[in-house]
Short mmCIF file of C-alpha atoms and ligand atoms in Angstrom, two decimals:
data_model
loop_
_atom_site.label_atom_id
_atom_site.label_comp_id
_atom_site.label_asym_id
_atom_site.label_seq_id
_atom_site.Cartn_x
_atom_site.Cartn_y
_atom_site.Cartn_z
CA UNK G 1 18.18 64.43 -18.37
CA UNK G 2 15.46 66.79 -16.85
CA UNK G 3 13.82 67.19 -20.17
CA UNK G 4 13.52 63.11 -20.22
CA UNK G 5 12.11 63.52 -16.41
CA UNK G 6 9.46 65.82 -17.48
CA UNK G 7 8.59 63.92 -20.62
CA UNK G 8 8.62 60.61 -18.79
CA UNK G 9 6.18 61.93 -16.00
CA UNK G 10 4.02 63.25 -18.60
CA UNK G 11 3.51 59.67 -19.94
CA UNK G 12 3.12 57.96 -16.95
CA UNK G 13 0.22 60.22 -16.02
CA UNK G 14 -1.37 60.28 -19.82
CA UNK G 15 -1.08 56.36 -19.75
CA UNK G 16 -4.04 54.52 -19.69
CA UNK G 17 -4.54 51.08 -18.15
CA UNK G 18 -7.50 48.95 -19.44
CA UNK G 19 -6.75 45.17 -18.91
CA UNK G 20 -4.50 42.90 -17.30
CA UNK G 21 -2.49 43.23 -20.83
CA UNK G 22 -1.57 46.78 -20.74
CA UNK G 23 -0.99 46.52 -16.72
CA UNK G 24 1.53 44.09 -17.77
CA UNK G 25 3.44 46.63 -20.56
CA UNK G 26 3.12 49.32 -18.57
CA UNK G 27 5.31 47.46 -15.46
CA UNK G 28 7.40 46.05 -18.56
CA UNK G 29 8.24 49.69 -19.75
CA UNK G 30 8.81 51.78 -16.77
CA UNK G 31 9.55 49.78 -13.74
CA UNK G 32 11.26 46.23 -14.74
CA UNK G 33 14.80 45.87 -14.23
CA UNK G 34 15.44 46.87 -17.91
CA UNK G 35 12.43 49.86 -18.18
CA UNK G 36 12.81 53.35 -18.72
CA UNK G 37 13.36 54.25 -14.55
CA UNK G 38 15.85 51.83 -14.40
CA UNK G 39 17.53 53.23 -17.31
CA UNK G 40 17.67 56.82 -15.87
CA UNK G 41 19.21 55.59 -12.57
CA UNK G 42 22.10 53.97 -14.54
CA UNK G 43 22.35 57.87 -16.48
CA UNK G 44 22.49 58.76 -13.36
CA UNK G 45 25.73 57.63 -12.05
CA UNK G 46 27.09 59.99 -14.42
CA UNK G 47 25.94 63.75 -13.91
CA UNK G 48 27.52 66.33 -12.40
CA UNK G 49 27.93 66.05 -9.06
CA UNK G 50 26.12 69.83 -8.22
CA UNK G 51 23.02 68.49 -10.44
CA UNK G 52 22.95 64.62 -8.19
CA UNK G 53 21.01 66.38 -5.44
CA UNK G 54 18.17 68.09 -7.77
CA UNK G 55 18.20 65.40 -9.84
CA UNK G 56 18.30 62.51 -7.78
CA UNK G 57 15.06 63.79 -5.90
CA UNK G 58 13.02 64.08 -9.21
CA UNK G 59 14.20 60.89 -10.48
CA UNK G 60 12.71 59.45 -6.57
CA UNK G 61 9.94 61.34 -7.47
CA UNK G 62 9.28 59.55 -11.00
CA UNK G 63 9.79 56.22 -9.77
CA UNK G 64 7.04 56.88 -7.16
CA UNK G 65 4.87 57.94 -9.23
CA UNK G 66 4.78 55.29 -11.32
CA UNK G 67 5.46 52.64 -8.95
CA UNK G 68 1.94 54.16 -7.08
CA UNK G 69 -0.11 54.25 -10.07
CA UNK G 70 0.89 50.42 -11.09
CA UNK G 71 0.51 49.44 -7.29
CA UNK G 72 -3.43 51.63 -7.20
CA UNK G 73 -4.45 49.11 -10.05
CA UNK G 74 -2.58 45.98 -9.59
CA UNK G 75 -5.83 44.37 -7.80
CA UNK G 76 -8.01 45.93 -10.38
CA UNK G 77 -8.31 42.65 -12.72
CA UNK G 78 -8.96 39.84 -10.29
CA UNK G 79 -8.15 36.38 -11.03
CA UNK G 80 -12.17 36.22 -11.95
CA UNK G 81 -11.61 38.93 -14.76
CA UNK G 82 -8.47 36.98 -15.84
CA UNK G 83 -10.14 33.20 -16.15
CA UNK G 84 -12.79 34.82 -17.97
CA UNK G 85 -10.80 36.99 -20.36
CA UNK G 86 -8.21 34.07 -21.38
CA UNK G 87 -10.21 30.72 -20.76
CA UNK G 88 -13.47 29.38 -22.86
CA UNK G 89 -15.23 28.59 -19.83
CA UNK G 90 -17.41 26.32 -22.50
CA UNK G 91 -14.74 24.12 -22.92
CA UNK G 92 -14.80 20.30 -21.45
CA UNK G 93 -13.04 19.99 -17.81
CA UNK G 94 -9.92 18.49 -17.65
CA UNK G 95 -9.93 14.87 -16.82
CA UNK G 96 -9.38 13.70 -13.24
CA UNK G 97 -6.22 11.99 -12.75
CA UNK G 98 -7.75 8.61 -10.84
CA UNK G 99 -5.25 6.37 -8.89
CA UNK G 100 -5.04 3.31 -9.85
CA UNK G 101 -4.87 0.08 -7.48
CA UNK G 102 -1.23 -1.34 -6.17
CA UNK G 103 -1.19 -4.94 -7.66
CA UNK G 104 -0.58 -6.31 -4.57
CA UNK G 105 -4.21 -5.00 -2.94
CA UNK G 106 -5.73 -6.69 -6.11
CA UNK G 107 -4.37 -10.08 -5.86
CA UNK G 108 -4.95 -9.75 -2.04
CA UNK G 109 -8.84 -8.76 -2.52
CA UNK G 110 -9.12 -11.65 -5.06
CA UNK G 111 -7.59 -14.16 -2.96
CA UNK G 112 -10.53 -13.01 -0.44
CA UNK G 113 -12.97 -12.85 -2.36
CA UNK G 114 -12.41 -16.88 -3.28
CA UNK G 115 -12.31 -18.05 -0.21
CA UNK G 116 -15.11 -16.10 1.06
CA UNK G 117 -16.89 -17.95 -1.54
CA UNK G 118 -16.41 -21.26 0.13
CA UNK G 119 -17.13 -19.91 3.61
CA UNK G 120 -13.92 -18.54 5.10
CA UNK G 121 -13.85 -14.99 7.20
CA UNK G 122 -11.32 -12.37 7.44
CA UNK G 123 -8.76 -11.72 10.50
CA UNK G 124 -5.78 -10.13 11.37
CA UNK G 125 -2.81 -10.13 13.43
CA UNK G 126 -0.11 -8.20 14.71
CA UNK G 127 2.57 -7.61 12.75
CA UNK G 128 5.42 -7.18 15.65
CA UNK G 129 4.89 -10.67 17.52
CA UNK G 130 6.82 -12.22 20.19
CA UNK G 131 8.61 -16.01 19.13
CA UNK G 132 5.37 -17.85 21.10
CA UNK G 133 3.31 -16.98 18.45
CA UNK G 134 5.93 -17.12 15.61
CA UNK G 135 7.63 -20.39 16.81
CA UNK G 136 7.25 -22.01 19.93
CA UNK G 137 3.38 -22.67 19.80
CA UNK G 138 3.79 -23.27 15.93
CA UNK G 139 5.87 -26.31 17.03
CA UNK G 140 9.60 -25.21 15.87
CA UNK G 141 12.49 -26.53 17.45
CA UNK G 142 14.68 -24.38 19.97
CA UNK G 143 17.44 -24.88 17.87
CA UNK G 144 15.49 -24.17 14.60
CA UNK G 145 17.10 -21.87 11.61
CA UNK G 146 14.14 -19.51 11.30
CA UNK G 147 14.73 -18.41 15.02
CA UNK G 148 18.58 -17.10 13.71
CA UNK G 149 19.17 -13.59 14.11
CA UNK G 150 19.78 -14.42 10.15
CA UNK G 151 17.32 -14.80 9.22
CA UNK G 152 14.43 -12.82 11.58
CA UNK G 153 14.35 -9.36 12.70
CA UNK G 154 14.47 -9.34 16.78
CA UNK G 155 13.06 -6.26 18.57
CA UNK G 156 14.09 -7.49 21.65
CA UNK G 157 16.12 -10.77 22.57
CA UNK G 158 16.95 -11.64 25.67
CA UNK G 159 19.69 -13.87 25.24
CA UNK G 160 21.90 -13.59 21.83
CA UNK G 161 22.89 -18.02 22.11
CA UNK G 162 19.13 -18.63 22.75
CA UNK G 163 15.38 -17.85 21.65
CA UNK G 164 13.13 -17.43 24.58
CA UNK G 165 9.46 -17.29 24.31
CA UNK G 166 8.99 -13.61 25.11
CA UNK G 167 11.40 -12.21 22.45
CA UNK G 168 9.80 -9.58 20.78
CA UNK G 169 10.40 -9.88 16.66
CA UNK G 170 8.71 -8.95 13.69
CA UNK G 171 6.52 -12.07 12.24
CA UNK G 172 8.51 -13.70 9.53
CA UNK G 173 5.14 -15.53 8.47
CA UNK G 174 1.12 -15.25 8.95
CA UNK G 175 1.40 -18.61 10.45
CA UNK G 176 1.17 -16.62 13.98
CA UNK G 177 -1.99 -15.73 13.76
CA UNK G 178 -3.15 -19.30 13.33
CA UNK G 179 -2.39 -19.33 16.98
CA UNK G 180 -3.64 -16.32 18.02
CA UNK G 181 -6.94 -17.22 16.35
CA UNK G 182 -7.34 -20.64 18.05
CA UNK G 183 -6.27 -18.91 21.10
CA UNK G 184 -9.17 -16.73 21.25
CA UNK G 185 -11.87 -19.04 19.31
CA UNK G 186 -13.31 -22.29 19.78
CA UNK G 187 -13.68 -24.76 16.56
CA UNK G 188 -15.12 -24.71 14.08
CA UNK G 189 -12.85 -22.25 13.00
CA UNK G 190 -12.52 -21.07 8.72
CA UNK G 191 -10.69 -17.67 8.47
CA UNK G 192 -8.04 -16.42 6.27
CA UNK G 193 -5.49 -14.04 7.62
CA UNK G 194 -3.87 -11.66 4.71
CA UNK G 195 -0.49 -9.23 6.30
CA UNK G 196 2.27 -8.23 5.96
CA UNK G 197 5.54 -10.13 7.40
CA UNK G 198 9.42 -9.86 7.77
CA UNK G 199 12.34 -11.44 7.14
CA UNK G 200 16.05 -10.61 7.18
CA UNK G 201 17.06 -11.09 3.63
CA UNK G 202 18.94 -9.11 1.20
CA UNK G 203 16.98 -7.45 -1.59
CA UNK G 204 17.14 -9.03 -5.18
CA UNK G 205 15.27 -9.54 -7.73
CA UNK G 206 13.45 -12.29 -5.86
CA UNK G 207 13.78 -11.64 -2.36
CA UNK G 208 12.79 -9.13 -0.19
CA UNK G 209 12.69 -8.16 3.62
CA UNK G 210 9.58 -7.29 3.54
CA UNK G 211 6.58 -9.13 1.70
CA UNK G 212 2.95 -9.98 2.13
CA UNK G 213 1.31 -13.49 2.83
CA UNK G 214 -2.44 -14.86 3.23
CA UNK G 215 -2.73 -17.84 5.54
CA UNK G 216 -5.72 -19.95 5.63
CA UNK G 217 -7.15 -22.10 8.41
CA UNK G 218 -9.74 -24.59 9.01
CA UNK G 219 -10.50 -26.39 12.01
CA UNK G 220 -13.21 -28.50 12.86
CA UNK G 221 -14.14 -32.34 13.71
CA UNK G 222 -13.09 -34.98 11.02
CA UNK G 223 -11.98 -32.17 8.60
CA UNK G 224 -9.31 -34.30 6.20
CA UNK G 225 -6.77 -34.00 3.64
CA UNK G 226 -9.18 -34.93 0.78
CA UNK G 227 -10.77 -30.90 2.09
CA UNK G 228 -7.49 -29.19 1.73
CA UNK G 229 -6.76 -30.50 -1.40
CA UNK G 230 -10.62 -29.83 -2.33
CA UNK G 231 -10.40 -26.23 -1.29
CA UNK G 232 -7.41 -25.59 -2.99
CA UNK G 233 -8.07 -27.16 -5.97
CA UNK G 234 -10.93 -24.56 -6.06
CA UNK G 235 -8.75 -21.75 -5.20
CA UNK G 236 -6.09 -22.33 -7.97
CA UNK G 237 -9.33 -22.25 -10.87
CA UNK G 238 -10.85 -19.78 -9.80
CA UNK G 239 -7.42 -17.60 -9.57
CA UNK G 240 -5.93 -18.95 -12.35
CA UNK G 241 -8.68 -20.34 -14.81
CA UNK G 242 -11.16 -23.33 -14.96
CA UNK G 243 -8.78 -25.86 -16.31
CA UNK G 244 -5.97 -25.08 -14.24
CA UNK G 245 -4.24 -28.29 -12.98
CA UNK G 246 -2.53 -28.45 -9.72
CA UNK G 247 -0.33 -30.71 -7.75
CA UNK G 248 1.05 -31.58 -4.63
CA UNK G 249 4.29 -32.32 -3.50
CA UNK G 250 5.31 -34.11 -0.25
CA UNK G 251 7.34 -31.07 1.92
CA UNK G 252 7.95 -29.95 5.85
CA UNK G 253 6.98 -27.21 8.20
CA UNK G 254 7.49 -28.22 11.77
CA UNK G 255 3.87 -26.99 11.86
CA UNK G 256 2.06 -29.27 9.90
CA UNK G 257 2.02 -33.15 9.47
CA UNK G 258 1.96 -34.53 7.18
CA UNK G 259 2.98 -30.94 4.87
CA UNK G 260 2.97 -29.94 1.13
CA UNK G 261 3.77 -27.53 -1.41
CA UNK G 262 1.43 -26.96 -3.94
CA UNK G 263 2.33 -26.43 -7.56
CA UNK G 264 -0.62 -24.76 -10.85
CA UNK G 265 0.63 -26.01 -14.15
CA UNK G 266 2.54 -22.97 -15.66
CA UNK G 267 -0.21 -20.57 -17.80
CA UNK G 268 2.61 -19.37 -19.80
CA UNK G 269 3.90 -22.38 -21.27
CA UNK G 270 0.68 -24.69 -20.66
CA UNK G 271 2.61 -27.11 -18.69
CA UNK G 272 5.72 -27.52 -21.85
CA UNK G 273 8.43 -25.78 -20.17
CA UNK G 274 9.42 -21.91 -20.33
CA UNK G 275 11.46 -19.49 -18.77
CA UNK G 276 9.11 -18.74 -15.55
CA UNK G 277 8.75 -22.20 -14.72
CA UNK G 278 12.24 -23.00 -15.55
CA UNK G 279 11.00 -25.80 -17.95
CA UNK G 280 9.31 -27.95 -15.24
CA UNK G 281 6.18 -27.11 -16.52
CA UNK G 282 4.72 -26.22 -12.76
CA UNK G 283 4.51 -23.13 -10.93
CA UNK G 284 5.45 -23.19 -7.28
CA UNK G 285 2.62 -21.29 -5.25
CA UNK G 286 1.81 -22.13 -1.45
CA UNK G 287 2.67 -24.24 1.75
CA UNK G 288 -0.09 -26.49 3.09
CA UNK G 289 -0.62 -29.68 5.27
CA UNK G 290 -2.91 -30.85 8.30
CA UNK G 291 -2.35 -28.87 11.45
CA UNK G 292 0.12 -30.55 13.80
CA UNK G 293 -1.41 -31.91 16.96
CA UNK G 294 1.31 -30.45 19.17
CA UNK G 295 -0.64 -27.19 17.82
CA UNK G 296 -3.92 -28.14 18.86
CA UNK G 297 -2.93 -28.74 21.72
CA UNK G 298 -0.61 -25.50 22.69
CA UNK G 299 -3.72 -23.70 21.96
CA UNK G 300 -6.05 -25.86 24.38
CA UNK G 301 -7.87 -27.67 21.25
CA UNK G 302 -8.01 -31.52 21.87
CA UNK G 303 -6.26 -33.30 18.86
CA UNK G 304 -8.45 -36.38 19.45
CA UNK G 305 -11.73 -34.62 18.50
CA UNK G 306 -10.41 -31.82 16.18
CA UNK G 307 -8.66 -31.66 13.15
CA UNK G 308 -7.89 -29.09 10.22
CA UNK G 309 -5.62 -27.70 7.77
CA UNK G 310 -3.93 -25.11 7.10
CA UNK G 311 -1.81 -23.47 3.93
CA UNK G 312 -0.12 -19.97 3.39
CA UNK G 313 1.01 -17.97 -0.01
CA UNK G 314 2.84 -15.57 -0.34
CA UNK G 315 0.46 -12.68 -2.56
CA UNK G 316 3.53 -11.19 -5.10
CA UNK G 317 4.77 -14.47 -5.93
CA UNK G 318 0.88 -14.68 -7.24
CA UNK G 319 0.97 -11.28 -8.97
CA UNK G 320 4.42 -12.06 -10.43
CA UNK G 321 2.45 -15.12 -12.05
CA UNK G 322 -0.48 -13.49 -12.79
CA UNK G 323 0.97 -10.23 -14.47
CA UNK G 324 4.30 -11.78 -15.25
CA UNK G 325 6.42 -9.56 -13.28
CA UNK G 326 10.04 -10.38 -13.01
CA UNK G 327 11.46 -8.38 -10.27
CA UNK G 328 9.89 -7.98 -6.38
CA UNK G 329 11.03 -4.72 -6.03
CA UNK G 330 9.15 -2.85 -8.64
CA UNK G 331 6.39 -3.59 -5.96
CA UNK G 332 8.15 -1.52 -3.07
CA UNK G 333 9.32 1.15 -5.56
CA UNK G 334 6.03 3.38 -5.98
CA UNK G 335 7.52 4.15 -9.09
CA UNK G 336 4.11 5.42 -11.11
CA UNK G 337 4.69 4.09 -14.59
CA UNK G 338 4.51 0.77 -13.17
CA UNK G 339 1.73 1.19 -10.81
CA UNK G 340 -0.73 2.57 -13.22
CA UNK G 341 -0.53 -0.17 -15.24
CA UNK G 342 -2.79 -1.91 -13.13
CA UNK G 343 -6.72 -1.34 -12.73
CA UNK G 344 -9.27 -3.40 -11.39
CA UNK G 345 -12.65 -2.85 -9.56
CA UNK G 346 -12.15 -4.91 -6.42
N1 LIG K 1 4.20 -20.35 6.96
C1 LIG K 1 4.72 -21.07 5.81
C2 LIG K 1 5.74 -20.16 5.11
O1 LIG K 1 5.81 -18.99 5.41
C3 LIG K 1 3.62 -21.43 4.86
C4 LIG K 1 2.64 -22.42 5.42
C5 LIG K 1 1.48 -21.99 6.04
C6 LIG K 1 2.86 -23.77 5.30
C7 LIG K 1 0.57 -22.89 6.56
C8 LIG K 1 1.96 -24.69 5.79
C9 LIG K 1 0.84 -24.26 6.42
O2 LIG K 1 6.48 -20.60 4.25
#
């Protein structure tokens, strides 16, 4: 084994690192797990024991040495000396990975960008609300469904039989900040409020607790129903196409009188009955009507000289049309191989 020692210190001294290569082999052959050092300590085990002492320090002694001389040029070839000796610094960059757009932000930005065409501004509410703004000044009944702890997510309520004006909740609708806009502006008023709102539903396929809306509102003297159904009209071809058709159907919302729901003849199908529009022909898209005058008037506008409308949608029911996307929760999912799917330059 001393003979080995020798002959092994010899090489380690004679060896001659160049490159990053060779620094490599040279850790491969002496001091890796399975190299020549580690091979001697395992001989080891097995001398004599009145050689171990003289031995054992000259085997120490070896695996110094080499583990010095590997450690004096282990900086020696930088990183610099290693892009330049293995990459073709000629070669094109690699691409940049861009993000793409979350199809919700595009149908939201388009829906803006129409009615900003026909005059209508931007604003925003808060998101956690108290039931004035969600209910009570929208004109809903004490006793109304929406204000069930069933259906709305309370933050704070102070009695469990009874809404109360002050209870804190998240907004199930954009409707609120109708109010708070009127609250805080005198007519003429023609804004669009996009967010986000809340409501206590289990998640499917085509519900979800949490989903985004864009509510539109236009107040001013003499404005009629002949302008709502003008506006939106204009709305549904510019989303959807120049010869879109659209119709209206006679509904309620305790905030609105009289009220509607607006239907776009079904682009899949062309109006001859498919799957998506379950073979009506029409595609369900938005809530509308004339602003109640209780409303007006629980935001100090007089009914007698003012009127408007007012009409909400929710923005992934119009993406599921638009990209023909059969399941809400591949929006909430972030899962990439549906997200980049989508581009756009809005
Ligand atoms: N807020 C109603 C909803 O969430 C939609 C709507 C808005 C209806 C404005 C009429 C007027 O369903």
């Amino acid at each position: 084994m001393r003979e080995s020692i020798i002959r092994i210190r010899e090489e380690i001294k004679a060896y001659n690192i160049l490159d990053i290569e060779s620094q490599e082999a040279f850790r491969l052959k002496f001091l890796s797990k399975k190299g020549i050092i580690s091979n001697l300590f395992d001989q080891f085990k097995t001398v004599s024991p009145d050689e171990k002492r003289e031995l054992g320090r000259e085997l120490n002694q070896l695996k110094l040495l080499a583990t010095e001389k590997y450690n004096s040029i282990k900086d020696n070839f930088s990183s610099f000396d290693k892009t330049s000796k293995q990459d073709d610094l000629t070669r094109p960059g690699y691409d940049l990975n861009l993000g793409s757009r979350h199809p919700i932000s595009i149908i939201r930005s388009e829906i803006i960008s129409i009615f900003e065409k026909i005059g209508f501004s931007v604003a925003e509410g808060p998101e956690i609300e108290d039931d004035d703004h969600v209910f009570t000044k929208l004109n809903f009944a004490p006793e109304h469904p929406a204000r069930d702890m069933q259906d709305t997510f309370y933050i704070f309520r102070q009695s469990v039989e009874d809404s109360n004006p002050n209870d804190i909740l998240l907004r199930t609708h954009t409707s609120s900040v109708q109010i708070r806009v009127m609250q805080s502006q005198k007519p003429p008023i023609r804004a669009i409020f996009p967010g986000r709102v809340f409501r206590n539903e289990a998640i499917s396929a085509r519900a979800h607790c949490i989903f985004h809306q864009v509510e539109g509102l236009y107040i001013n003297e003499k404005v009629s129903f002949a302008d709502l159904k003008q506006s939106l009209l204009f709305f549904a071809r510019e989303m959807f196409g120049k010869n879109t058709d659209i119709r209206l159907r006679p509904s309620y919302f305790p905030f609105t009188e009289p009220s509607a729901e607006m239907d776009v003849r079904c682009r899949i199908c062309e109006g001859k009955g498919c799957n998506i529009c379950k073979h009506t022909g029409w595609l369900e898209i938005l809530g509308c009507g004339m602003v109640h005058p209780n409303v007006l008037e629980s935001c100090d506008i007089d009914s007698k000289k003012y009127t408007g409308f007012a009409f909400g949608m929710g923005i992934e029911r119009l993406a599921m049309l638009k990209y023909q996307i059969n399941d809400l929760r591949l929006y909430f999912e972030n899962d990439i191989r549906f997200l980049k799917q989508f581009r756009s330059v809005l």
